Amino acid sequence: MPFAGLIADTSGNLYGTASQGGGSRCSGTGCGTIFRLTPDGTFTVLHSFSGASDGEFPAANLLMDKKGDLYGTAGGGGPNDAGTVFKLSPNGSFKTLHAFAGGSDGANPQAGLIEDKAGDFYGTTRNGGGQGCNGAGCGTVFRLASNGTETVLYNFKGISDGSEPYGGVVADAGGNLYGTTIGGGNTDGDGVVFKVTPKGNESVPYTFAGPADGAWPEAGVILGRAGKLYGTTYGEGSDGWGTVFAVKK
C-alpha cells in the first residue's frame, strides 16, 4: 500500500515506500517496505520494516542525497512505538537516526523530510509535543542535526496555532519553515498555514474558515513566486470537494 509518491536517481531508477507488506509481521499485514523499480521494470525490496527498532508503516516520500543515501520517516514502531527517522545506504545498510518518544518529543511522523546545506533535516510529527489533543499531543516541527541530535522547534497547542501537521515543511532562503495543520485554527478545527522561524517562533499566515475557502489541509505547501504559498485542502470549498489555495507568506 504505497501512500507517497516516488523519487528518481540519475539513472532513472525509482524509489518509494509502501506502508504495509514486506512480511507477515504487524498483525499479518506486514510493516512496510522501501523499494526500487528500475527502468526495465525490475522491482526490488530494499528494506522490510520489522516494527521494532527500525519502525513500521512508512507513508511518506523518501529523500536522496548526493551519495545515494535514502532518508525517510516511519509513522509507528521504534523502541517507543512513536515512529522513527531512518537512513538506508546504497549497500543496504539501514540505520535508525532518531526514535521519537512522544510526550515533549514528537510522535508519529506522517510526512517526509527536507535537508539544508549543513546536512540537517527538518520535518513534522502528527502527534507528540505535549499533552493536548486528547493526550496524544498536537504535533511538532523538528530539526534533526547531521550528528543525530533532534530538536523540537515548535510544539503545536491545538488552538489558534493549529494541530496535527500531516504534511511536511518547505524552507525559504532565510531558513523559515512553512507548512499546514489539518486541525486547529478556529473553533471548528479547519486547519492553518503556519510559519516557524529558525529560532522556533511560530506565526499563522492563514486560518481556514470553511466552507468557501476550504478546510483540513492534509498536504504541505510549495513556495511560489511573489512570496506566495500554494497548497490544497482536503475538504469544504464551494462544491464541498476541497480547494487549491494561494496564501501570502
Coordinates of C-alpha atoms in Angstrom, one line a residue:
M1 CA 0.0 0.0 0.0
P2 CA 2.1 2.9 -1.2
F3 CA 0.7 6.2 0.1
A4 CA 3.5 8.5 -1.1
G5 CA 5.0 9.4 -4.4
L6 CA 8.3 8.4 -6.0
I7 CA 11.8 9.9 -6.3
A8 CA 14.3 9.1 -9.1
D9 CA 18.0 8.9 -9.3
T10 CA 20.2 10.0 -12.2
S11 CA 19.9 6.5 -13.8
G12 CA 16.1 6.6 -13.9
N13 CA 15.6 4.2 -11.0
L14 CA 12.5 4.9 -8.9
Y15 CA 12.4 4.7 -5.1
G16 CA 9.4 4.7 -2.8
T17 CA 7.8 3.3 0.3
A18 CA 4.8 1.0 1.0
S19 CA 3.1 1.4 4.3
Q20 CA 2.3 -2.4 4.5
G21 CA 3.7 -5.6 3.1
G22 CA 7.2 -7.0 3.4
G23 CA 6.3 -9.9 5.5
S24 CA 3.7 -11.3 8.0
R25 CA 4.6 -9.1 10.9
C26 CA 2.4 -6.2 12.2
S27 CA -0.8 -8.2 12.6
G28 CA -0.1 -10.2 9.5
T29 CA -0.3 -7.2 7.1
G30 CA 3.5 -6.5 7.0
C31 CA 5.1 -3.5 8.5
G32 CA 6.0 -1.8 5.2
T33 CA 8.9 -1.6 2.8
I34 CA 11.4 0.6 0.9
F35 CA 11.5 -0.4 -2.8
R36 CA 13.3 0.3 -6.0
L37 CA 11.9 0.0 -9.6
T38 CA 14.4 0.1 -12.4
P39 CA 13.7 1.5 -15.9
D40 CA 13.3 -2.1 -17.3
G41 CA 10.6 -2.9 -14.6
T42 CA 12.7 -4.9 -12.2
F43 CA 11.3 -4.5 -8.7
T44 CA 13.4 -4.9 -5.6
V45 CA 12.5 -4.6 -1.9
L46 CA 15.5 -2.8 -0.3
H47 CA 14.2 -3.0 3.3
S48 CA 11.3 -4.7 5.0
F49 CA 10.4 -3.0 8.3
S50 CA 10.2 -5.2 11.3
G51 CA 8.0 -3.0 13.6
A52 CA 10.9 -3.0 16.1
S53 CA 13.8 -0.5 16.3
D54 CA 13.5 0.3 12.6
G55 CA 9.9 1.5 12.8
E56 CA 6.8 0.5 10.9
F57 CA 4.2 1.9 8.4
P58 CA 6.3 4.3 6.3
A59 CA 3.8 6.6 4.5
A60 CA 6.0 9.5 3.2
N61 CA 8.2 10.3 0.3
L62 CA 11.9 9.5 0.5
L63 CA 14.8 11.9 0.3
M64 CA 18.0 11.0 -1.6
D65 CA 21.4 12.8 -1.0
K66 CA 24.3 13.1 -3.5
K67 CA 25.8 9.8 -2.2
G68 CA 22.6 7.9 -2.9
D69 CA 21.6 7.5 0.7
L70 CA 17.9 7.4 1.3
Y71 CA 16.2 9.2 4.2
G72 CA 12.6 9.0 5.4
T73 CA 10.2 8.5 8.3
A74 CA 8.2 5.6 9.7
G75 CA 4.9 6.6 11.3
G76 CA 5.0 3.9 14.0
G77 CA 7.2 1.4 15.6
G78 CA 10.6 2.1 17.1
P79 CA 11.6 1.5 20.7
N80 CA 8.9 3.9 21.9
D81 CA 6.3 2.9 19.3
A82 CA 6.2 6.5 18.2
G83 CA 7.9 6.3 14.8
T84 CA 11.4 6.9 13.5
V85 CA 13.7 8.8 11.1
F86 CA 15.8 6.4 9.1
K87 CA 18.7 6.2 6.6
L88 CA 19.2 3.4 4.0
S89 CA 22.6 3.3 2.3
P90 CA 23.1 2.0 -1.3
N91 CA 24.9 -1.0 0.2
G92 CA 21.7 -1.9 2.0
S93 CA 22.8 -0.8 5.4
F94 CA 19.8 0.5 7.4
K95 CA 20.2 2.9 10.4
T96 CA 17.6 4.4 12.7
L97 CA 18.7 8.1 13.1
H98 CA 16.1 9.0 15.7
A99 CA 13.3 7.2 17.5
F100 CA 10.5 9.5 18.6
A101 CA 9.5 9.3 22.2
G102 CA 6.1 11.1 22.4
G103 CA 5.4 13.4 25.3
S104 CA 7.6 16.5 24.9
D105 CA 9.2 14.9 21.9
G106 CA 7.3 14.3 18.7
A107 CA 5.4 11.2 17.7
N108 CA 4.0 9.5 14.5
P109 CA 5.6 11.4 11.6
Q110 CA 3.4 11.2 8.5
A111 CA 5.5 13.3 6.1
G112 CA 8.9 13.2 4.6
L113 CA 12.0 15.3 5.3
I114 CA 13.9 18.3 3.7
E115 CA 17.6 18.9 4.1
D116 CA 19.6 22.1 4.4
K117 CA 23.1 22.9 3.2
A118 CA 24.6 21.9 6.5
G119 CA 23.1 18.4 6.3
D120 CA 20.4 19.0 8.9
F121 CA 16.9 17.6 8.3
Y122 CA 13.5 19.2 9.1
G123 CA 10.1 17.6 9.3
T124 CA 6.9 17.3 11.3
T125 CA 5.2 14.8 13.6
R126 CA 1.4 14.4 13.7
N127 CA 1.4 13.9 17.4
G128 CA 3.6 14.5 20.5
G129 CA 5.0 17.7 21.7
G130 CA 2.8 17.9 24.8
Q131 CA -0.4 16.5 26.3
G132 CA -3.0 18.4 24.2
C133 CA -5.3 16.9 21.6
N134 CA -6.8 14.3 23.9
G135 CA -3.4 13.5 25.4
A136 CA -1.7 12.4 22.2
G137 CA 0.0 15.8 21.7
C138 CA -0.9 18.2 18.8
G139 CA 2.3 17.6 16.8
T140 CA 5.7 19.2 16.3
V141 CA 8.1 20.8 13.9
F142 CA 11.6 19.3 14.4
R143 CA 15.2 19.5 13.3
L144 CA 17.5 16.5 13.2
A145 CA 21.1 17.6 13.0
S146 CA 23.7 15.8 11.0
N147 CA 25.2 14.5 14.2
G148 CA 21.9 12.8 15.1
T149 CA 20.7 15.4 17.7
E150 CA 17.0 16.1 17.5
T151 CA 15.5 19.4 18.5
V152 CA 11.8 20.2 18.7
L153 CA 11.5 23.7 17.1
Y154 CA 7.8 24.1 17.9
N155 CA 5.0 22.3 19.8
F156 CA 1.5 22.9 18.5
K157 CA -1.0 23.7 21.1
G158 CA -4.1 22.8 19.1
I159 CA -5.9 26.1 19.3
S160 CA -5.2 29.2 17.1
D161 CA -1.7 27.9 16.2
G162 CA -3.1 24.7 14.6
S163 CA -2.9 21.0 15.4
E164 CA -1.7 17.7 13.8
P165 CA 0.5 18.5 10.8
Y166 CA 0.2 15.7 8.3
G167 CA 2.3 17.4 5.6
G168 CA 5.9 18.3 5.7
V169 CA 7.6 21.7 5.6
V170 CA 9.4 23.8 3.0
A171 CA 12.1 26.4 3.7
D172 CA 12.8 29.8 2.3
A173 CA 16.2 31.5 1.8
G174 CA 16.1 32.7 5.4
G175 CA 15.6 29.3 6.8
N176 CA 11.9 29.9 7.8
L177 CA 9.8 26.8 7.6
Y178 CA 6.2 26.7 6.2
G179 CA 3.5 24.0 6.4
T180 CA -0.1 23.2 7.2
T181 CA -2.0 21.6 10.0
I182 CA -5.1 19.5 9.4
G183 CA -6.8 20.8 12.6
G184 CA -6.9 23.7 15.0
G185 CA -7.0 27.4 13.9
N186 CA -10.7 28.1 14.7
T187 CA -13.4 26.6 16.8
D188 CA -14.3 24.2 14.0
G189 CA -10.7 23.0 13.7
D190 CA -10.4 23.7 9.9
G191 CA -6.6 24.0 10.0
V192 CA -4.0 26.6 9.3
V193 CA -1.0 27.5 7.2
F194 CA 2.0 28.1 9.6
K195 CA 5.4 29.6 9.7
V196 CA 8.2 28.6 12.1
T197 CA 11.4 30.7 12.2
P198 CA 14.9 29.2 12.8
K199 CA 14.6 30.3 16.4
G200 CA 11.3 28.4 16.8
N201 CA 8.8 31.3 16.8
E202 CA 5.5 30.3 15.1
S203 CA 3.0 32.5 13.3
V204 CA -0.1 31.7 11.3
P205 CA -0.2 33.4 7.8
Y206 CA -3.7 32.0 7.3
T207 CA -6.5 30.2 9.2
F208 CA -9.0 28.3 7.2
A209 CA -12.6 29.1 7.9
G210 CA -14.6 26.7 5.7
P211 CA -16.6 26.2 3.8
A212 CA -15.9 28.6 0.9
D213 CA -12.1 28.7 1.4
G214 CA -11.7 25.1 2.2
A215 CA -10.7 23.1 5.3
W216 CA -8.4 20.4 6.6
P217 CA -5.2 20.9 4.5
E218 CA -3.6 17.4 4.6
A219 CA -0.6 18.1 2.4
G220 CA 2.1 20.7 2.8
V221 CA 2.7 23.8 0.7
I222 CA 5.1 24.8 -2.0
L223 CA 6.9 28.2 -2.4
G224 CA 5.8 30.1 -5.4
R225 CA 6.5 33.5 -6.9
A226 CA 5.9 36.8 -5.3
G227 CA 6.1 35.4 -1.8
K228 CA 3.1 33.1 -2.1
L229 CA 2.5 29.7 -0.7
Y230 CA 0.4 27.2 -2.7
G231 CA -1.4 24.1 -1.5
T232 CA -4.7 22.1 -1.3
T233 CA -7.4 21.4 1.3
Y234 CA -9.0 18.0 1.7
G235 CA -12.5 19.3 2.3
E236 CA -15.1 22.1 2.0
G237 CA -14.9 24.7 -0.8
S238 CA -17.8 25.9 -2.8
D239 CA -18.7 22.4 -4.0
G240 CA -17.6 20.5 -0.9
W241 CA -14.7 18.7 -2.5
G242 CA -11.7 20.7 -1.4
T243 CA -9.8 23.7 -2.8
V244 CA -6.5 24.8 -4.3
F245 CA -5.2 27.9 -2.5
A246 CA -2.6 30.7 -2.5
V247 CA -1.5 32.5 0.6
K248 CA 1.0 35.3 1.1
K249 CA 3.8 34.1 3.4

